[in-house]
């Protein structure tokens, strides 16, 4: 297995409820290393671009409104098989379907306010990391 990097967002429902430390504890317990992290308030344009693949979906406008409703923490996570591993640690998109012990099972409020984002492929991880971080901000 290769060492990979994936892109993570702790979403506005997580920052609002002061859960970023609890979520980071799960990330680190899973063996993923937080090699970059910053707190930002996404602009509408950033959220629209980031979730552009969902532009035609019925939930798109609500999703953009949610992602810009408060601060988020954007992160780069590094580790063995990091992309698939973080998807496992997050759990299913809908918390009702998420496995016990996952971030979304324990913390998500709804299918929309589901506490965390993680890249779904190596290609998207590279695009998403480059969208939010300069190379010099990532310290492995
Ligand atoms: P993410 O991309 O945030 O890691 P994901 O890959 O599990 O989540 P996607 O299908 O890419 O899920 O959906 C992106 C985000 O859009 C979800 O995390 C959730 O916040 C929101 N979303 C997805 N499906 C719905 C839905 N049916 N209703 C409302 N919001 C949704
Ligand atoms: Mg996704």
XYZ file of N, CA and C and ligand atoms in Angstrom:
452
model
N 0.832 -1.207 0.000
C 0.000 0.000 0.000
C 0.865 1.255 0.000
N 0.372 2.256 -0.650
C 1.167 3.476 -0.782
C 0.723 4.531 0.226
N 1.674 5.395 0.600
C 1.314 6.574 1.384
C 0.602 7.547 0.460
N -0.556 8.001 0.895
C -1.369 8.920 0.089
C -1.700 10.162 0.905
N -2.169 11.183 0.175
C -2.746 12.365 0.821
C -4.184 12.512 0.366
N -5.052 12.887 1.302
C -6.435 13.166 0.953
C -6.826 14.521 1.521
N -7.902 15.074 0.969
C -8.376 16.387 1.400
C -9.615 16.210 2.268
N -9.660 16.950 3.364
C -10.757 16.839 4.338
C -11.330 18.221 4.640
N -12.628 18.261 4.855
C -13.259 19.475 5.407
C -14.065 19.075 6.638
N -13.834 19.764 7.758
C -14.735 19.670 8.905
C -15.785 20.765 8.679
N -17.014 20.335 8.475
C -18.066 21.204 7.927
C -18.647 22.156 8.981
N -19.468 23.129 8.559
C -19.975 24.149 9.501
C -20.756 23.577 10.687
N -21.421 22.430 10.508
C -22.136 21.866 11.669
C -21.150 21.411 12.739
N -19.940 21.011 12.320
C -18.919 20.555 13.274
C -18.276 21.742 13.995
N -17.960 22.814 13.264
C -17.350 23.970 13.941
C -18.369 24.627 14.880
N -19.632 24.683 14.452
C -20.678 25.327 15.272
C -20.838 24.628 16.619
N -20.696 23.293 16.623
C -20.889 22.536 17.872
C -19.564 22.237 18.582
N -18.476 22.887 18.123
C -17.177 22.760 18.806
C -16.676 21.312 18.786
N -16.832 20.654 17.636
C -16.489 19.236 17.536
C -15.207 18.979 16.754
N -14.443 20.032 16.410
C -13.291 19.789 15.536
C -12.227 18.947 16.247
N -12.070 19.144 17.547
C -11.086 18.336 18.287
C -11.507 16.876 18.366
N -12.788 16.644 18.618
C -13.290 15.267 18.711
C -13.126 14.548 17.371
N -13.369 15.258 16.280
C -13.220 14.638 14.955
C -11.742 14.404 14.654
N -10.899 15.380 14.998
C -9.459 15.182 14.779
C -8.934 13.987 15.580
N -9.487 13.764 16.762
C -9.053 12.612 17.564
C -9.353 11.312 16.822
N -10.499 11.234 16.169
C -10.835 10.027 15.396
C -9.897 9.870 14.192
N -9.595 10.989 13.546
C -8.696 10.964 12.387
C -7.322 10.423 12.814
N -6.814 10.956 13.911
C -5.475 10.556 14.361
C -5.474 9.130 14.905
N -6.557 8.745 15.565
C -6.644 7.373 16.091
C -6.631 6.349 14.956
N -7.103 6.764 13.789
C -7.121 5.873 12.621
C -5.757 5.803 11.939
N -4.787 6.540 12.450
C -3.440 6.486 11.877
C -3.210 7.490 10.769
N -4.156 8.411 10.588
C -3.965 9.462 9.586
C -3.314 10.674 10.263
N -2.382 11.289 9.546
C -1.623 12.418 10.084
C -2.159 13.702 9.450
N -2.446 14.705 10.289
C -2.933 16.000 9.774
C -1.710 16.823 9.386
N -1.403 16.882 8.082
C -0.162 17.530 7.632
C -0.387 18.969 7.173
N -1.666 19.388 7.128
C -2.009 20.795 6.879
C -3.406 21.018 7.422
N -3.636 22.225 7.945
C -4.951 22.504 8.530
C -5.128 24.007 8.655
N -6.287 24.511 8.235
C -6.600 25.926 8.512
C -8.104 26.123 8.561
N -8.484 27.150 9.333
C -9.901 27.482 9.495
C -10.220 28.618 8.531
N -11.242 28.425 7.704
C -11.626 29.445 6.718
C -13.148 29.571 6.707
N -13.628 30.662 6.142
C -15.064 30.782 5.866
C -15.203 30.778 4.349
N -15.721 29.696 3.799
C -15.803 29.561 2.333
C -16.708 30.634 1.747
N -16.289 31.157 0.610
C -17.165 32.047 -0.145
C -18.142 31.195 -0.953
N -19.214 31.849 -1.397
C -20.190 31.147 -2.239
C -19.499 30.595 -3.483
N -18.615 31.382 -4.062
C -17.932 30.931 -5.282
C -17.048 29.714 -5.010
N -16.361 29.721 -3.891
C -15.525 28.554 -3.544
C -16.385 27.305 -3.362
N -17.509 27.446 -2.658
C -18.378 26.283 -2.414
C -18.990 25.787 -3.722
N -19.386 26.697 -4.594
C -19.960 26.298 -5.889
C -18.928 25.562 -6.739
N -17.713 26.052 -6.729
C -16.658 25.399 -7.507
C -16.322 24.044 -6.903
N -16.180 24.008 -5.581
C -15.795 22.775 -4.907
C -16.809 21.664 -5.156
N -18.096 21.992 -5.073
C -19.152 20.991 -5.257
C -19.762 21.063 -6.667
N -18.990 21.590 -7.628
C -19.475 21.781 -9.000
C -20.047 20.526 -9.640
N -19.519 19.359 -9.254
C -19.986 18.096 -9.813
C -21.464 17.861 -9.464
N -21.948 18.517 -8.413
C -23.342 18.340 -7.977
C -24.260 19.477 -8.439
N -23.760 20.322 -9.345
C -24.493 21.525 -9.750
C -25.938 21.248 -10.198
N -26.157 20.119 -10.854
C -27.491 19.806 -11.388
C -28.389 19.101 -10.371
N -27.853 18.786 -9.199
C -28.647 18.049 -8.205
C -29.593 18.993 -7.473
N -30.730 18.440 -7.045
C -31.746 19.242 -6.365
C -31.244 19.884 -5.075
N -30.243 19.265 -4.443
C -29.776 19.774 -3.156
C -28.635 20.778 -3.276
N -28.243 21.136 -4.518
C -27.025 21.933 -4.719
C -27.069 23.293 -4.008
N -28.164 24.059 -4.199
C -28.232 25.413 -3.599
C -28.197 25.334 -2.081
N -28.957 24.379 -1.534
C -28.966 24.203 -0.074
C -27.573 23.823 0.422
N -26.885 22.975 -0.350
C -25.547 22.531 0.046
C -24.573 23.716 0.084
N -24.641 24.573 -0.943
C -23.766 25.748 -0.986
C -24.098 26.687 0.181
N -25.390 26.880 0.455
C -25.795 27.730 1.588
C -25.258 27.156 2.894
N -25.380 25.838 3.048
C -24.872 25.192 4.269
C -23.363 25.344 4.397
N -22.625 25.079 3.322
C -21.154 25.088 3.400
C -20.590 26.491 3.636
N -21.429 27.530 3.374
C -20.990 28.911 3.609
C -21.664 29.498 4.858
N -22.343 28.655 5.634
C -23.123 29.154 6.781
C -22.261 29.428 8.013
N -21.017 29.012 7.973
C -20.124 29.227 9.111
C -18.733 28.777 8.726
N -17.777 28.907 9.653
C -16.407 28.487 9.337
C -16.292 26.989 9.130
N -15.289 26.613 8.368
C -14.941 25.200 8.190
C -13.448 25.057 8.494
N -13.010 23.822 8.699
C -11.578 23.550 8.830
C -11.178 22.675 7.647
N -10.308 23.200 6.806
C -9.817 22.413 5.670
C -8.492 21.770 6.080
N -8.291 20.538 5.627
C -7.139 19.751 6.081
C -6.564 18.922 4.941
N -5.292 18.588 5.076
C -4.691 17.529 4.268
C -4.304 16.407 5.235
N -4.764 15.204 4.938
C -4.463 14.034 5.765
C -3.544 13.113 4.994
N -2.566 12.550 5.694
C -1.570 11.693 5.050
C -1.496 10.351 5.771
N -1.335 9.301 4.996
C -1.156 7.977 5.595
C -1.289 6.882 4.554
N -1.085 5.640 5.021
C -1.268 4.474 4.149
C -2.704 4.456 3.657
N -2.893 4.412 2.348
C -4.246 4.229 1.821
C -5.207 5.323 2.317
N -4.701 6.553 2.444
C -5.439 7.612 3.157
C -6.811 7.918 2.562
N -6.929 7.819 1.247
C -8.193 8.229 0.613
C -9.327 7.290 1.024
N -9.120 5.993 0.821
C -10.153 5.018 1.196
C -10.308 4.944 2.712
N -9.182 5.044 3.424
C -9.252 4.930 4.889
C -10.104 6.060 5.479
N -9.922 7.293 4.991
C -10.698 8.400 5.560
C -12.179 8.261 5.209
N -12.486 7.755 4.002
C -13.903 7.516 3.661
C -14.512 6.525 4.661
N -13.717 5.538 5.066
C -14.187 4.566 6.068
C -14.389 5.218 7.426
N -13.432 6.050 7.818
C -13.508 6.715 9.122
C -14.703 7.671 9.162
N -15.028 8.301 8.020
C -16.183 9.213 7.956
C -17.504 8.456 8.028
N -17.590 7.323 7.337
C -18.855 6.596 7.250
C -19.716 7.084 6.094
N -20.866 6.448 5.914
C -21.743 6.736 4.776
C -22.242 8.180 4.801
N -22.528 8.707 3.592
C -23.001 10.095 3.442
C -24.177 10.380 4.363
N -25.152 9.457 4.381
C -26.326 9.603 5.233
C -26.015 8.970 6.597
N -26.013 9.762 7.664
C -25.632 9.193 8.974
C -26.511 8.016 9.385
N -27.722 7.965 8.852
C -28.604 6.840 9.178
C -28.011 5.520 8.679
N -27.177 5.602 7.649
C -26.565 4.395 7.076
C -25.110 4.213 7.499
N -24.590 5.097 8.315
C -23.164 5.058 8.667
C -22.906 3.999 9.742
N -21.758 3.359 9.645
C -21.395 2.297 10.597
C -21.085 2.888 11.974
N -21.314 2.093 13.022
C -21.008 2.542 14.385
C -19.551 2.973 14.513
N -19.317 4.039 15.272
C -17.952 4.506 15.514
C -17.429 5.466 14.468
N -18.138 5.602 13.343
C -17.671 6.537 12.309
C -18.020 7.977 12.708
N -17.314 8.918 12.061
C -17.538 10.348 12.339
C -19.000 10.696 12.088
N -19.532 10.261 10.943
C -20.901 10.669 10.608
C -21.931 9.997 11.507
N -21.687 8.741 11.903
C -22.631 8.091 12.820
C -22.658 8.825 14.151
N -21.477 9.210 14.639
C -21.427 9.808 15.977
C -21.805 11.278 15.993
N -21.512 11.999 14.892
C -21.621 13.451 14.974
C -22.573 14.092 13.967
N -22.855 13.464 12.822
C -23.628 14.155 11.786
C -25.047 14.444 12.254
N -25.555 15.578 11.787
C -26.933 15.969 12.125
C -27.920 15.471 11.081
N -27.482 15.364 9.824
C -28.377 15.001 8.716
C -27.528 14.612 7.510
N -28.185 14.180 6.435
C -27.453 13.826 5.207
C -26.707 15.044 4.666
N -27.235 16.251 4.892
C -26.547 17.459 4.419
C -25.488 17.898 5.442
N -25.901 18.077 6.675
C -24.989 18.544 7.728
C -24.288 17.326 8.314
N -23.378 16.759 7.506
C -22.794 15.468 7.880
C -21.324 15.573 8.306
N -20.966 16.731 8.838
C -19.760 16.950 9.655
C -18.420 16.896 8.945
N -18.267 16.064 7.906
C -16.946 15.929 7.281
C -17.067 15.652 5.791
N -16.083 16.109 5.063
C -15.887 15.753 3.651
C -14.553 15.047 3.516
N -14.499 14.057 2.631
C -13.230 13.437 2.266
C -13.205 13.141 0.781
N -12.048 13.343 0.150
C -11.924 13.102 -1.299
C -12.323 11.679 -1.638
N -12.882 11.496 -2.857
C -13.356 10.163 -3.254
C -12.428 9.447 -4.235
N -11.315 10.090 -4.635
C -10.362 9.438 -5.546
C -9.028 10.174 -5.455
N -7.980 9.530 -5.937
C -6.650 10.160 -5.919
C -6.647 11.414 -6.795
N -7.339 11.326 -7.923
C -7.402 12.465 -8.847
C -8.075 13.659 -8.165
N -9.235 13.416 -7.522
C -9.942 14.512 -6.856
C -9.174 15.016 -5.634
N -8.488 14.123 -4.932
C -7.696 14.561 -3.780
C -6.659 15.594 -4.228
N -5.978 15.318 -5.317
C -4.941 16.244 -5.802
C -5.552 17.586 -6.202
N -6.696 17.537 -6.875
C -7.366 18.783 -7.299
C -7.819 19.589 -6.075
N -8.436 18.903 -5.124
C -9.012 19.580 -3.953
C -7.906 20.160 -3.058
N -6.822 19.411 -2.865
C -5.707 19.916 -2.048
C -5.137 21.185 -2.688
N -4.944 21.148 -3.998
C -4.345 22.295 -4.695
C -5.282 23.506 -4.693
N -6.576 23.259 -4.581
C -7.553 24.355 -4.568
C -7.456 25.159 -3.263
N -7.119 24.519 -2.157
C -7.144 25.190 -0.855
C -5.774 25.398 -0.219
N -4.747 24.704 -0.686
C -3.438 24.819 -0.024
C -2.317 25.066 -1.026
N -1.386 25.937 -0.621
C -0.125 26.067 -1.340
C 0.795 24.949 -0.853
N 1.704 24.529 -1.701
C 2.612 23.442 -1.340
C 3.355 23.711 -0.037
N 3.734 24.969 0.194
C 4.526 25.295 1.391
C 3.696 25.236 2.671
N 2.372 25.099 2.562
C 1.523 24.989 3.757
C 1.348 23.550 4.211
N 1.838 22.615 3.417
C 1.680 21.196 3.728
C 3.018 20.678 4.263
N 2.978 20.254 5.522
C 4.229 19.867 6.189
C 4.115 18.416 6.642
N 4.713 17.522 5.881
C 4.574 16.107 6.153
C 5.516 15.619 7.246
P -18.511 14.634 0.567
O -18.314 14.895 -0.918
O -18.960 15.874 1.329
O -17.320 13.957 1.186
P -19.955 12.241 -0.047
O -18.895 12.010 -1.063
O -20.214 11.174 0.982
O -19.700 13.587 0.755
P -21.605 13.301 -2.155
O -22.571 12.455 -2.910
O -20.326 13.728 -2.810
O -21.328 12.562 -0.756
O -22.398 14.588 -1.669
C -21.703 15.761 -1.263
C -22.411 16.365 -0.077
O -23.686 16.833 -0.499
C -22.735 15.386 1.060
O -21.673 15.190 1.959
C -23.875 16.097 1.736
O -23.403 17.170 2.555
C -24.637 16.682 0.547
N -25.675 15.769 0.064
C -25.502 14.612 -0.630
N -26.674 14.022 -0.912
C -27.638 14.825 -0.378
C -29.051 14.801 -0.330
N -29.738 13.805 -0.887
N -29.681 15.819 0.295
C -28.998 16.844 0.855
N -27.655 16.947 0.839
C -26.983 15.957 0.234
Mg -18.316 13.495 -2.465
